[in-house]
Coordinates of C-alpha atoms in Angstrom, one line a residue:
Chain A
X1 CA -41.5 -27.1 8.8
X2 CA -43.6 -26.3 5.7
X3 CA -47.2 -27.3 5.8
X4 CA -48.6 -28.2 2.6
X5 CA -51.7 -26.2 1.2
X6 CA -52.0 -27.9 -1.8
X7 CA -53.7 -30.8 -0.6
X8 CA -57.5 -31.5 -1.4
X9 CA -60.0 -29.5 -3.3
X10 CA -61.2 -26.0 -1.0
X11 CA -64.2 -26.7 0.4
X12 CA -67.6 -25.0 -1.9
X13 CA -67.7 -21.8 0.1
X14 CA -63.6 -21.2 0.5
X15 CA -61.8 -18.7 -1.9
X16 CA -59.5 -20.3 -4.1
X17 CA -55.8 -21.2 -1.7
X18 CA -53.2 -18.8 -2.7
X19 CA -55.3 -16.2 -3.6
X20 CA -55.8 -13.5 -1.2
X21 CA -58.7 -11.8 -0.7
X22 CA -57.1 -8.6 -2.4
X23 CA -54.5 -8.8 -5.0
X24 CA -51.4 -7.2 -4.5
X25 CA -52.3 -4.6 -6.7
X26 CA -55.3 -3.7 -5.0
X27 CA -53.4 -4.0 -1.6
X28 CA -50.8 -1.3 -2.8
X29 CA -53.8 1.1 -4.3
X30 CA -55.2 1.2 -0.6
X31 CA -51.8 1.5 1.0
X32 CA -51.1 4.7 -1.0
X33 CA -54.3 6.1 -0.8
X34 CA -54.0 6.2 2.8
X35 CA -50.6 7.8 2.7
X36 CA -51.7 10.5 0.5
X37 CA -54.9 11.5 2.8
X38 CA -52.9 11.7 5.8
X39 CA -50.3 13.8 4.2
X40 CA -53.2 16.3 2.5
X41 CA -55.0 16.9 5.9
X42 CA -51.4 17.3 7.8
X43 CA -50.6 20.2 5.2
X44 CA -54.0 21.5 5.5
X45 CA -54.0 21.6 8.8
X46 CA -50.6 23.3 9.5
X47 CA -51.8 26.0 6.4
X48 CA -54.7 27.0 9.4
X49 CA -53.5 27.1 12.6
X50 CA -49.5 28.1 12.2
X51 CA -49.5 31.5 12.7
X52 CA -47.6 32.5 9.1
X53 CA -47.5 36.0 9.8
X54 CA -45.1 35.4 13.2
X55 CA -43.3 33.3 11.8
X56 CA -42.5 35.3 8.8
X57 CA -41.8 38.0 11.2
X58 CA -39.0 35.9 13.2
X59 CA -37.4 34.1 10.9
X60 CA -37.8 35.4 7.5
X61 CA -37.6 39.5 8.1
X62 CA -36.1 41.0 5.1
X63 CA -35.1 44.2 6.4
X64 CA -33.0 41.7 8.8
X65 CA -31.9 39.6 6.4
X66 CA -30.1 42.6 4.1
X67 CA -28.7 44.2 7.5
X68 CA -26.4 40.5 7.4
X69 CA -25.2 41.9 3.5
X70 CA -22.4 41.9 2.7
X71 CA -21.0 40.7 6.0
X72 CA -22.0 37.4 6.1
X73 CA -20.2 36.5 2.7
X74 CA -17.2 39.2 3.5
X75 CA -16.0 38.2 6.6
X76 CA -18.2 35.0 8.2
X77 CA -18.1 32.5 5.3
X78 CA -14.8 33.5 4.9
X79 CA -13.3 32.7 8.1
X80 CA -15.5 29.7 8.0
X81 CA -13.5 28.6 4.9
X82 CA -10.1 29.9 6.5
X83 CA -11.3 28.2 10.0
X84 CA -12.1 24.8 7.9
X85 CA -9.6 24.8 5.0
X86 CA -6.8 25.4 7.9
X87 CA -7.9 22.6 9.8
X88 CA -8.3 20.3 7.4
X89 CA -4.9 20.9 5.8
X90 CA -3.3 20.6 8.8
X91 CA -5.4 17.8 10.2
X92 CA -4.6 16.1 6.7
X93 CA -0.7 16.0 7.4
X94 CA -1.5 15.5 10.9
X95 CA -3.5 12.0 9.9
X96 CA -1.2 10.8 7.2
X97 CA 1.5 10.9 10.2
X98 CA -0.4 8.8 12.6
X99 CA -1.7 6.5 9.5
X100 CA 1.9 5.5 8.9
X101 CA 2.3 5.3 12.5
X102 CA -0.5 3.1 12.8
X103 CA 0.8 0.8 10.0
X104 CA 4.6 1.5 11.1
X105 CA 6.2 -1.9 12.3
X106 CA 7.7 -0.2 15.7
X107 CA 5.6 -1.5 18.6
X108 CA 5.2 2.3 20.3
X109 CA 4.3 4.3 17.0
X110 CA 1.1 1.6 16.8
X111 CA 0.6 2.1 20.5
X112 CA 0.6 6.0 20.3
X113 CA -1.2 6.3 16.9
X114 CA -3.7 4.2 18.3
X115 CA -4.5 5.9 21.8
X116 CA -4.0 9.4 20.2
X117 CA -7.0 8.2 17.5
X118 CA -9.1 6.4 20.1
X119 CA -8.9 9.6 22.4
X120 CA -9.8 12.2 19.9
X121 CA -12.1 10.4 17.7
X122 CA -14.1 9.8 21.2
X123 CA -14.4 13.2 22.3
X124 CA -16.7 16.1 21.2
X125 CA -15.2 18.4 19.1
X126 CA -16.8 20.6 21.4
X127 CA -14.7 19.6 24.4
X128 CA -11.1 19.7 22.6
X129 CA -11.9 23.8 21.3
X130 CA -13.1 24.3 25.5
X131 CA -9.3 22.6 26.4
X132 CA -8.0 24.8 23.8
X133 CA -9.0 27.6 25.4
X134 CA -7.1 26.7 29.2
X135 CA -4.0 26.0 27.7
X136 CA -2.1 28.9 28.2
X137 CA -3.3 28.5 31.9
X138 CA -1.7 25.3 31.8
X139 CA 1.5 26.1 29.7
X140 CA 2.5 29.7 30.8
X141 CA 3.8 31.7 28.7
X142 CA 2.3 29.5 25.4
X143 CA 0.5 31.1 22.7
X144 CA -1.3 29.1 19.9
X145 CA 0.6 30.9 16.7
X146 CA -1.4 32.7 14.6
X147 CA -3.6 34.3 17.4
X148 CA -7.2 33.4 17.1
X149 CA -7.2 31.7 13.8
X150 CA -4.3 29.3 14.8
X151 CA -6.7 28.4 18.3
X152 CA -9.5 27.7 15.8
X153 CA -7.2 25.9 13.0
X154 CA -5.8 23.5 15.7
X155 CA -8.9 22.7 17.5
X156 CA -10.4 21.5 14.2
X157 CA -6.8 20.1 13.0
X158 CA -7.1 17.9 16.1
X159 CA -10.2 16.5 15.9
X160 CA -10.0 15.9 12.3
X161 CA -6.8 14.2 12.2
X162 CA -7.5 12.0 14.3
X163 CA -10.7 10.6 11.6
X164 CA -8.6 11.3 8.4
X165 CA -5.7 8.8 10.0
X166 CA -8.3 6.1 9.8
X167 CA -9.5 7.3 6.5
X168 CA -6.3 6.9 5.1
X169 CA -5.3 4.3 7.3
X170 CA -7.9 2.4 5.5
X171 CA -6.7 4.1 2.3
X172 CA -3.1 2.9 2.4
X173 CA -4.5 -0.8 3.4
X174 CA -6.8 -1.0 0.2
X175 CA -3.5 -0.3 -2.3
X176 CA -2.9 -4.4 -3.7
X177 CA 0.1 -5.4 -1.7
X178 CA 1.3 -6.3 -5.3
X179 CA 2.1 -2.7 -5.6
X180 CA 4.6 -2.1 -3.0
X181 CA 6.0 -5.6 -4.4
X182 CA 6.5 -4.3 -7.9
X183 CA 8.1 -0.8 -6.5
X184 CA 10.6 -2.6 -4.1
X185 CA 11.3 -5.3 -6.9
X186 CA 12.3 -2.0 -9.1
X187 CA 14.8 -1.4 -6.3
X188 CA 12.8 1.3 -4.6
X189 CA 13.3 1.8 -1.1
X190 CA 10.1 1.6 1.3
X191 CA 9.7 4.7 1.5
X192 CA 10.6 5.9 -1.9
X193 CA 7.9 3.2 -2.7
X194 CA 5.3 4.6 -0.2
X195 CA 6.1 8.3 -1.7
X196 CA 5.9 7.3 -5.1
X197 CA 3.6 4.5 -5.5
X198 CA 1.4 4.0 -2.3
X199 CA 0.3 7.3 -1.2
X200 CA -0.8 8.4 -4.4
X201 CA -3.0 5.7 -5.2
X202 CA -4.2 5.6 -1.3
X203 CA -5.2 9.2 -1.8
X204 CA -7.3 8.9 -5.2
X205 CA -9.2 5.8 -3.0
X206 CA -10.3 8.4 -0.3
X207 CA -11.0 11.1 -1.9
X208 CA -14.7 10.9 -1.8
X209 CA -15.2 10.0 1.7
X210 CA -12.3 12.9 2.7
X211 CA -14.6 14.8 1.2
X212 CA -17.6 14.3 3.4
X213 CA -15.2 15.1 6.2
X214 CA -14.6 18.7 5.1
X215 CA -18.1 18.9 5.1
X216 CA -18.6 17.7 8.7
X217 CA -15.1 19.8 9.7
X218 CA -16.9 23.0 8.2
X219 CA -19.9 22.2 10.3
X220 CA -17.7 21.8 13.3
X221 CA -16.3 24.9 12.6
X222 CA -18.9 26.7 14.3
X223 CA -17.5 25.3 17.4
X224 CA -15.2 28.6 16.9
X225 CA -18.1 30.1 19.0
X226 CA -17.0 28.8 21.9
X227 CA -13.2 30.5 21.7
X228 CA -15.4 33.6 22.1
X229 CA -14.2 35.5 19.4
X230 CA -15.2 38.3 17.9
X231 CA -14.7 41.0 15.7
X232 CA -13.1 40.2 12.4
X233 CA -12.4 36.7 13.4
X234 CA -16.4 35.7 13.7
X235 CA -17.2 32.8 11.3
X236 CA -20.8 31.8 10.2
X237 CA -22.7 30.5 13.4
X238 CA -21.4 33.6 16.0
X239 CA -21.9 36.0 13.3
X240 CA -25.6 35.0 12.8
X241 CA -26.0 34.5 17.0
X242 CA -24.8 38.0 17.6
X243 CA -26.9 39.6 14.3
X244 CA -29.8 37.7 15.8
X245 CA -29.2 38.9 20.1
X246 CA -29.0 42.7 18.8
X247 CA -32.0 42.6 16.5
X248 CA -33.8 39.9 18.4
X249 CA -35.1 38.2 15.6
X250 CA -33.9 34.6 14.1
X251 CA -33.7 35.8 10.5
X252 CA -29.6 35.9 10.9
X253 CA -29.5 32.1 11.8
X254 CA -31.8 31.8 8.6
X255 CA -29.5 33.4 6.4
X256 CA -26.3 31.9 8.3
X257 CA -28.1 28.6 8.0
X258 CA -28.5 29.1 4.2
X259 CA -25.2 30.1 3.7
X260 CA -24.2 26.8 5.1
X261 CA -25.8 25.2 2.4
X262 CA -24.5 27.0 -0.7
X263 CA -21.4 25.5 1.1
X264 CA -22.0 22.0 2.3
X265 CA -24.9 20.7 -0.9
X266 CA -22.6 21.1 -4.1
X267 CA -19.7 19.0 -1.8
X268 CA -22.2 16.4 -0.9
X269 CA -22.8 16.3 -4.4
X270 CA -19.3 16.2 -5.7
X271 CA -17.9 13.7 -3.2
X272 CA -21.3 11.4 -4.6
X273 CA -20.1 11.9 -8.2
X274 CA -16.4 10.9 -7.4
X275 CA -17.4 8.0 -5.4
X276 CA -19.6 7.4 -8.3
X277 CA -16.6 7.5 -10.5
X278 CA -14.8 5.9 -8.7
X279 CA -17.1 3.0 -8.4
X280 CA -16.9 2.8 -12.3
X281 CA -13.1 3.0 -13.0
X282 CA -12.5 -0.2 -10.6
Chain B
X1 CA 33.0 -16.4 -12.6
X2 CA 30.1 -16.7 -10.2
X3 CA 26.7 -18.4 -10.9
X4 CA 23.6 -15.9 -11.8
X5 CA 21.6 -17.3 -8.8
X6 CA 22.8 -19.9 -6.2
X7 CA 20.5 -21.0 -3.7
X8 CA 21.8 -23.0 -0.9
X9 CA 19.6 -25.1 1.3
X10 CA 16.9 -23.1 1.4
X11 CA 14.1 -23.3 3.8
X12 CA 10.6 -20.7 4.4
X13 CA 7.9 -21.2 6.6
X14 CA 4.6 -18.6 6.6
X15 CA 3.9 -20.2 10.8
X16 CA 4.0 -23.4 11.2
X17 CA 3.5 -24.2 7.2
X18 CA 7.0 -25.2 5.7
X19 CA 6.5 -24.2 2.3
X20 CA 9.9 -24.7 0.9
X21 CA 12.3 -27.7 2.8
X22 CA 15.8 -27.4 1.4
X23 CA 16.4 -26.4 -1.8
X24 CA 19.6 -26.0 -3.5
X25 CA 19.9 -24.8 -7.2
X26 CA 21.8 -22.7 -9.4
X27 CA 21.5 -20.8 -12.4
X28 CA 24.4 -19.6 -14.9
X29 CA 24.5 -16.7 -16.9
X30 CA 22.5 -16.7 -20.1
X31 CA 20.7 -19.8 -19.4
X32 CA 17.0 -20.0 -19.1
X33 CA 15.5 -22.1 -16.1
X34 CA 11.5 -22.9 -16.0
X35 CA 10.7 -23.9 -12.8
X36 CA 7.5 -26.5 -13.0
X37 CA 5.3 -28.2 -10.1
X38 CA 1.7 -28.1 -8.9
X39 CA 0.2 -25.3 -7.0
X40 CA 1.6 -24.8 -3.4
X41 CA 4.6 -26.7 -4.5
X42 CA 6.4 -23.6 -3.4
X43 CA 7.8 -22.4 -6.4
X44 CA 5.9 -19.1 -6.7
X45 CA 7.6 -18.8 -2.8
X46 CA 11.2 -19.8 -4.2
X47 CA 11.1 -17.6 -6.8
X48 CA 10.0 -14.5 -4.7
X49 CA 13.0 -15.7 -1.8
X50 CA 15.6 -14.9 -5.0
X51 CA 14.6 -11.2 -4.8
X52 CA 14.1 -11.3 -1.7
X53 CA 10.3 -10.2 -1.6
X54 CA 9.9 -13.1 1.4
X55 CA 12.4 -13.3 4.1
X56 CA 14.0 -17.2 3.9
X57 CA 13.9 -19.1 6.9
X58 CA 17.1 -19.9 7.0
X59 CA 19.7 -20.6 4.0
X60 CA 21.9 -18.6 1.4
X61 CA 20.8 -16.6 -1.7
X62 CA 23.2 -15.3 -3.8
X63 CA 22.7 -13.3 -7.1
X64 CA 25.6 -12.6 -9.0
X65 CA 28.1 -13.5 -6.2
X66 CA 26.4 -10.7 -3.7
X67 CA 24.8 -12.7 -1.2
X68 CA 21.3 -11.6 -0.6
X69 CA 20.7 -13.2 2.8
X70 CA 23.5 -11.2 4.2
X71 CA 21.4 -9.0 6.1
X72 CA 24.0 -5.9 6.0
X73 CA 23.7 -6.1 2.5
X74 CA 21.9 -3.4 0.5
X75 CA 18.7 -5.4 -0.7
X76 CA 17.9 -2.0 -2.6
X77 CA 20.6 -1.8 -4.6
X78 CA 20.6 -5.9 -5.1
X79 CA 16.8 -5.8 -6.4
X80 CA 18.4 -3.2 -9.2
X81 CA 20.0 -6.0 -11.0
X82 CA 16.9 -8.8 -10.8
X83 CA 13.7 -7.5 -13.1
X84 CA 10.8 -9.2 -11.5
X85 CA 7.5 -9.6 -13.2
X86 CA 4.1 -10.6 -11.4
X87 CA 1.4 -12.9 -12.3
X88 CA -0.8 -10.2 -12.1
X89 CA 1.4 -7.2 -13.7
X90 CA 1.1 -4.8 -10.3
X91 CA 1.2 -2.2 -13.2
X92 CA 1.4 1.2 -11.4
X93 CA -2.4 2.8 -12.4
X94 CA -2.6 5.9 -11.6
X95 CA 0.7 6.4 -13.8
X96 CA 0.7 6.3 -17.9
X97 CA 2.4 3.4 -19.4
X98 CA 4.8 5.9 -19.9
X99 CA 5.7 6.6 -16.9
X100 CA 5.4 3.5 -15.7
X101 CA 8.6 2.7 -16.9
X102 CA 10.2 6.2 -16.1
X103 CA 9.5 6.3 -12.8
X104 CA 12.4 3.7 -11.2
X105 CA 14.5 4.7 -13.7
X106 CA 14.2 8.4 -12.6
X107 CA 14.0 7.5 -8.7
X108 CA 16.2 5.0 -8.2
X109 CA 18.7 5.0 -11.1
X110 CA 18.5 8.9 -10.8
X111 CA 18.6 9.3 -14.7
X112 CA 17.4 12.1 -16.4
X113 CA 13.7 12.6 -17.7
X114 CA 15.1 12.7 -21.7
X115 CA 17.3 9.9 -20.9
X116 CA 14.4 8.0 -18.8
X117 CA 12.0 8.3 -21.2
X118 CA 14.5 7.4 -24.3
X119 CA 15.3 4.4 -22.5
X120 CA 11.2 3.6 -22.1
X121 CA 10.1 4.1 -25.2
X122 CA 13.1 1.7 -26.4
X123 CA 11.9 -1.6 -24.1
X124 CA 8.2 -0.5 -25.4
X125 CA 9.0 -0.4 -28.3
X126 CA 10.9 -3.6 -27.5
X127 CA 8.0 -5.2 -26.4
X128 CA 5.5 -4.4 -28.8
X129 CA 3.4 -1.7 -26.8
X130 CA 5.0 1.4 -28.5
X131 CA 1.9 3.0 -29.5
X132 CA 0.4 2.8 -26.1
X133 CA 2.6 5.3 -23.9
X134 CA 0.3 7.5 -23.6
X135 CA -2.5 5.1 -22.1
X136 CA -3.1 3.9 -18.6
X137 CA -2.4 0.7 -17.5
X138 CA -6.4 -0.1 -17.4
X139 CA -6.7 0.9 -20.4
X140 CA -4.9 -2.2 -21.7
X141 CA -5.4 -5.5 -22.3
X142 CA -4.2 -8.2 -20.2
X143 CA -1.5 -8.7 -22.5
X144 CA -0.5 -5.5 -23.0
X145 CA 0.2 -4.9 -19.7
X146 CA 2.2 -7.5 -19.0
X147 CA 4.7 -7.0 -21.5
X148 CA 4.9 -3.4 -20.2
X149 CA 5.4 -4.9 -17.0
X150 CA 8.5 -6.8 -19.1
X151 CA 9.6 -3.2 -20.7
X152 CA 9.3 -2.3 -17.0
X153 CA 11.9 -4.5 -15.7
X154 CA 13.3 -4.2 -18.7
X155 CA 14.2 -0.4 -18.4
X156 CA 16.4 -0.9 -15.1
X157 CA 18.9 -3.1 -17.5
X158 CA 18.6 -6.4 -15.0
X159 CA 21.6 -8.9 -15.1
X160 CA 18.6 -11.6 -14.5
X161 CA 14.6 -11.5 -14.8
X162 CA 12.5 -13.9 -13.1
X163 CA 8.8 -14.4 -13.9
X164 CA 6.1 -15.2 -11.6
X165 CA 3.7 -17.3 -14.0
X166 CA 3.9 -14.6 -16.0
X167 CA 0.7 -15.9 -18.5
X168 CA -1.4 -17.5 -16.0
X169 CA -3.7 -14.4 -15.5
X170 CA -4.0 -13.7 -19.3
X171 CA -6.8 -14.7 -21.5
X172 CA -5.8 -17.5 -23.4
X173 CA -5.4 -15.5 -27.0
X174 CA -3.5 -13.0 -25.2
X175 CA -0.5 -15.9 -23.9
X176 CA 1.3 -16.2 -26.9
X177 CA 2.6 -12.3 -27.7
X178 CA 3.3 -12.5 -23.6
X179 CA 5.6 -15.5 -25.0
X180 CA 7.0 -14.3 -28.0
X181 CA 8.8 -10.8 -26.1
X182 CA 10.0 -13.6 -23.2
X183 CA 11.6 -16.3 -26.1
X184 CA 12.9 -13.3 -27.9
X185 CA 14.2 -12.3 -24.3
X186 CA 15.9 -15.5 -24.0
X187 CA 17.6 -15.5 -27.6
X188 CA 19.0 -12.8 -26.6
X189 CA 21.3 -14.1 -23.9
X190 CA 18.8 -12.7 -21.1
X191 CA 19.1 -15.2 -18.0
X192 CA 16.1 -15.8 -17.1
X193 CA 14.5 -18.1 -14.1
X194 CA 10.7 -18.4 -15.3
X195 CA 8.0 -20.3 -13.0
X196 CA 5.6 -21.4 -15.5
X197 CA 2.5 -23.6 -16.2
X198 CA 3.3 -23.9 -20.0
X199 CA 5.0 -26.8 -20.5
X200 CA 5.5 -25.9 -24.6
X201 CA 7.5 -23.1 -23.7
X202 CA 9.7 -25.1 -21.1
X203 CA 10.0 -27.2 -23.6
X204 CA 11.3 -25.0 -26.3
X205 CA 12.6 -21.9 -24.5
X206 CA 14.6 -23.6 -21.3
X207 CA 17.9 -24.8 -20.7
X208 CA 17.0 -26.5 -18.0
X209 CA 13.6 -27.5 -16.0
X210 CA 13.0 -27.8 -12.7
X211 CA 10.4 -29.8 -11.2
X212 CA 9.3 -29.4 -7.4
X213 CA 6.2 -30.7 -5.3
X214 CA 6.3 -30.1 -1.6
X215 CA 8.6 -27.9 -0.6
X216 CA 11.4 -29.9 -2.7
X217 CA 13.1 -30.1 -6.0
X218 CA 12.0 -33.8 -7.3
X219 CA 13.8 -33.8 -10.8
X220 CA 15.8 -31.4 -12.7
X221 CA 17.3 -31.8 -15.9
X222 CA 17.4 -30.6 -19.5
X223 CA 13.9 -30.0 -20.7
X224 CA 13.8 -33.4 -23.2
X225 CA 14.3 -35.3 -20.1
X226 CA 12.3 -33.4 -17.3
X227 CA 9.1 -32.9 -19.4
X228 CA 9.9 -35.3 -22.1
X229 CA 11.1 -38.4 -20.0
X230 CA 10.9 -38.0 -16.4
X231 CA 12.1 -40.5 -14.1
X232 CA 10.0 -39.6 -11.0
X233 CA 6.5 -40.7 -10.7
X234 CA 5.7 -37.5 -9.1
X235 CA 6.7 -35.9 -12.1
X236 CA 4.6 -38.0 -14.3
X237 CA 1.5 -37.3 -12.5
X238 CA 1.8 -34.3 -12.7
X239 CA 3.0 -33.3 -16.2
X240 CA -0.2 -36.3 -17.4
X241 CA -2.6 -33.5 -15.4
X242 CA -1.1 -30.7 -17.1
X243 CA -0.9 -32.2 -20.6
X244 CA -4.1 -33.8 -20.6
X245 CA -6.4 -32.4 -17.9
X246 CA -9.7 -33.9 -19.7
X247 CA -8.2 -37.5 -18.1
X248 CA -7.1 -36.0 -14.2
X249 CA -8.5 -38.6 -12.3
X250 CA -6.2 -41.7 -14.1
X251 CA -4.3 -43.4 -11.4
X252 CA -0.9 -42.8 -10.9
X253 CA 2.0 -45.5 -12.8
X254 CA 0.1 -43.8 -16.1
X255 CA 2.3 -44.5 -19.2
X256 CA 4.0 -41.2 -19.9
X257 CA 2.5 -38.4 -21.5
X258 CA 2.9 -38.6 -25.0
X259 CA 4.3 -35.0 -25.5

């Protein structure tokens, strides 16, 4: 129910109705004054009482950080990028297989697809790489090929196909059905018109968000860790853990953490300017 | 010798709608059929049951004397012969114009890439588009692509093309070129079963016109008749709405349209 103010003259003393005591303008002056006070005194204050020097000292020491050269670019970020690109290659296939399944019109292939997803895409990551590591235990005999890099590649390949089939899953459903029409009306077989014509176009529509993924699969890579490693095969996060245990100082995760983000920012940004594109050439 | 198309009490339902309830028709070779009726008449439906893009219910296609509805028959190879063009193009986008025509010449046909591409820039050139190989199919007008879409079909040398209102998603300017490559089509023997809203083209272009409303064919005839004379109220109605939409609402038993 609205309730009329516009009835009657105010009475002598009243401000005038619909005008608040302060404007708008006024009410967004004193709103941001406020929020630039508060942040002033909370930068003064930590700039007297965090202890600069220690912290410095821990997590910034650059005899440290140059005892990390040229190792962490040599052989961390490079397995990182082996551990990631492997996973996501193979997680890729992995995902376009279930995707199919999950669109296939045999009753089974939907049920599988759909528990295998649901299973994996429920999980932690960190879980599947601890399973990994029992499985000769549990299959005598078995060995992951390619030795520690294949136990890191198909931890990462099975978490990650199980998010790219309902990436491209979603992919294959956003192709206009009109296009499958047009390839079978040219006499194309279904899957000579899912090779051809689907596919490709499913693949330019996920592009950007398949991109994000690598980003969260390199992150996840650092779950390598926990196949306990070593050596050659260290990627980013154990190499900075066991630079920081023998000099105990942090400055290792600093520069691991940094190295990160030479990685992970310019994809961000490129899977935002292809969605970006993307957005435009629709 | 076999008719083009024969369709024998034909029946589809999507659930429990029945959108088409027994049609029978024929088309011979060379001759041009436009098939007429208001929206959700079914006609869109009967045309895609001739290529078989939606499963019939129950009754016989047959194109060329293969029957379609047979279902150990290779649809594939049927759907070689019939050139099928959309409302709405379905253009292939992420492929030039180009190669839009190559490509089911190439994978299904298995010809060559010279010979492919001789053969595209032939019907494009056929069509009007020539200059525009190189461009992708967003690049073009509405227009444009559908007479690619024409070179298209046209590429796979089909015994018959059918149209899907091939001018109702164009900009009005853009309908008559679309028109001109299908009449130039016709005079060239092409047999050709057209659903279509554009009763001037019936007029001039068909050999025969088909009316349907509900599922059924109400009238058929030559085109002087059908749109110039029908018998059928229903027919009436609906050509009065077509020809003169400014005056819908007039009851029905309307003298006939004038055209």
């Amino acid at each position: 129910m609205t309730q009329s103010t516009t009835a009657g003259p105010a009475g002598p003393a009243g401000h005038v109705p619909g005008r608040p005591r302060f404007s708008p303008r006024k009410k967004q002056q004193i709103s941001r004054g406020v929020q630039y006070t508060v942040l002033i005194a909370a930068v003064v204050a930590l700039a007297f009482l965090v202890n600069w020097q220690g912290l410095a000292q821990n997590f910034a020491k650059m005899d440290v950080a140059e005892q990390s050269l040229p190792d962490v670019f040599t052989i961390a970020l490079r397995n990182t990028i082996i551990y990631t690109v492997g996973g996501f290659v193979l997680g890729s296939l992995g995902g376009l297989v279930l995707a199919l399944m999950r669109l296939s019109s045999v009753r089974p292939y939907r049920w599988i697809a759909t528990v295998y997803i649901e299973i994996f895409r429920g999980l932690p990551a960190l879980l599947i790489f601890l399973l990994i590591l029992f499985l000769p235990l549990a299959l005598p005999g078995f060995q992951v090929p390619g030795g520690t890099y294949g136990q890191g590649i198909l931890g990462l390949a099975i978490v990650s196909s199980a998010y790219m089939a309902e990436t491209l899953r979603a992919g294959l459903q956003a192709v206009p059905k009109g296009q499958a029409e047009a390839a079978r009306s040219l006499g194309m077989s279904h899957s000579r018109a899912m090779i051809s014509v689907v596919i490709p176009q499913a693949v330019r529509i996920v592009i950007p968000p398949t991109t994000n993924q690598f980003v969260s699969l390199l992150k996840d890579s650092s779950l390598v860790l926990f196949l306990g490693v070593s050596g050659e095969y260290v990627e980013l996060t154990k190499f900075g853990n066991d630079l920081a245990s023998t000099t105990s100082n942090a400055t290792p995760i600093m520069v691991v953490g940094l190295t990160y983000l030479l990685v992970t920012i310019p994809l961000g940004y490129l899977a935002g300017r292809l969605e970006a594109r993307q957005a435009k050439g629709r | 010798m076999p008719h083009a198309v024969q369709i024998e009490n034909l029946h589809k339902s999507f659930g429990s709608l029945e959108v088409l309830k027994g049609v029978d028709f024929t088309v011979d070779e060379g001759q041009v059929v436009c098939v007429i009726g208001p929206s959700g008449s079914g006609k869109s439906t009967l045309l895609r049951c001739v290529n078989l893009l939606e499963q019939p219910t129950q009754g016989k296609v047959s194109v060329g004397g293969v029957e379609l509805t047979d279902p150990d028959v290779d649809i594939d190879a049927a759907r070689r012969r019939l050139g099928m063009v959309f409302q709405s193009f379905n253009l292939f986008p992420h492929l030039s114009v180009l190669r839009n025509v190559m490509i089911a010449q190439q994978r299904v046909l298995k010809r060559g890439r010279a010979e492919a591409e001789r053969v595209a820039r032939e019907n494009l050139g056929k069509v009007g588009v020539a200059e525009k190989c190189d461009a992708f199919p967003l690049q073009l007008s509405g227009g444009q692509q559908q007479r690619v879409a024409i070179a298209r079909a046209l590429a796979m040398d089909p015994a018959l093309m059918l149209f899907d209102e091939p001018t109702s998603a164009l900009d009005p300017e853009l309908v008559g070129d679309v028109l001109a490559v299908m009449r130039k089509l016709a005079q060239d023997g092409m047999t050709m079963l057209v659903v279509t809203h554009e009763m001037g083209f019936a007029r001039e272009v068909a050999d025969r016109v088909v009316f349907m409303d509900g599922g059924v064919i109400v009238e058929e005839g030559p085109p002087d008749q059908v749109i110039g004379n029908p018998q059928h109220e229903r027919t009436r109605t609906f050509l009065k709405r077509v020809l003169d939409p400014g005056h819908a609402d007039d009851g029905a038993g309307a003298a006939p349209p004038a055209a």
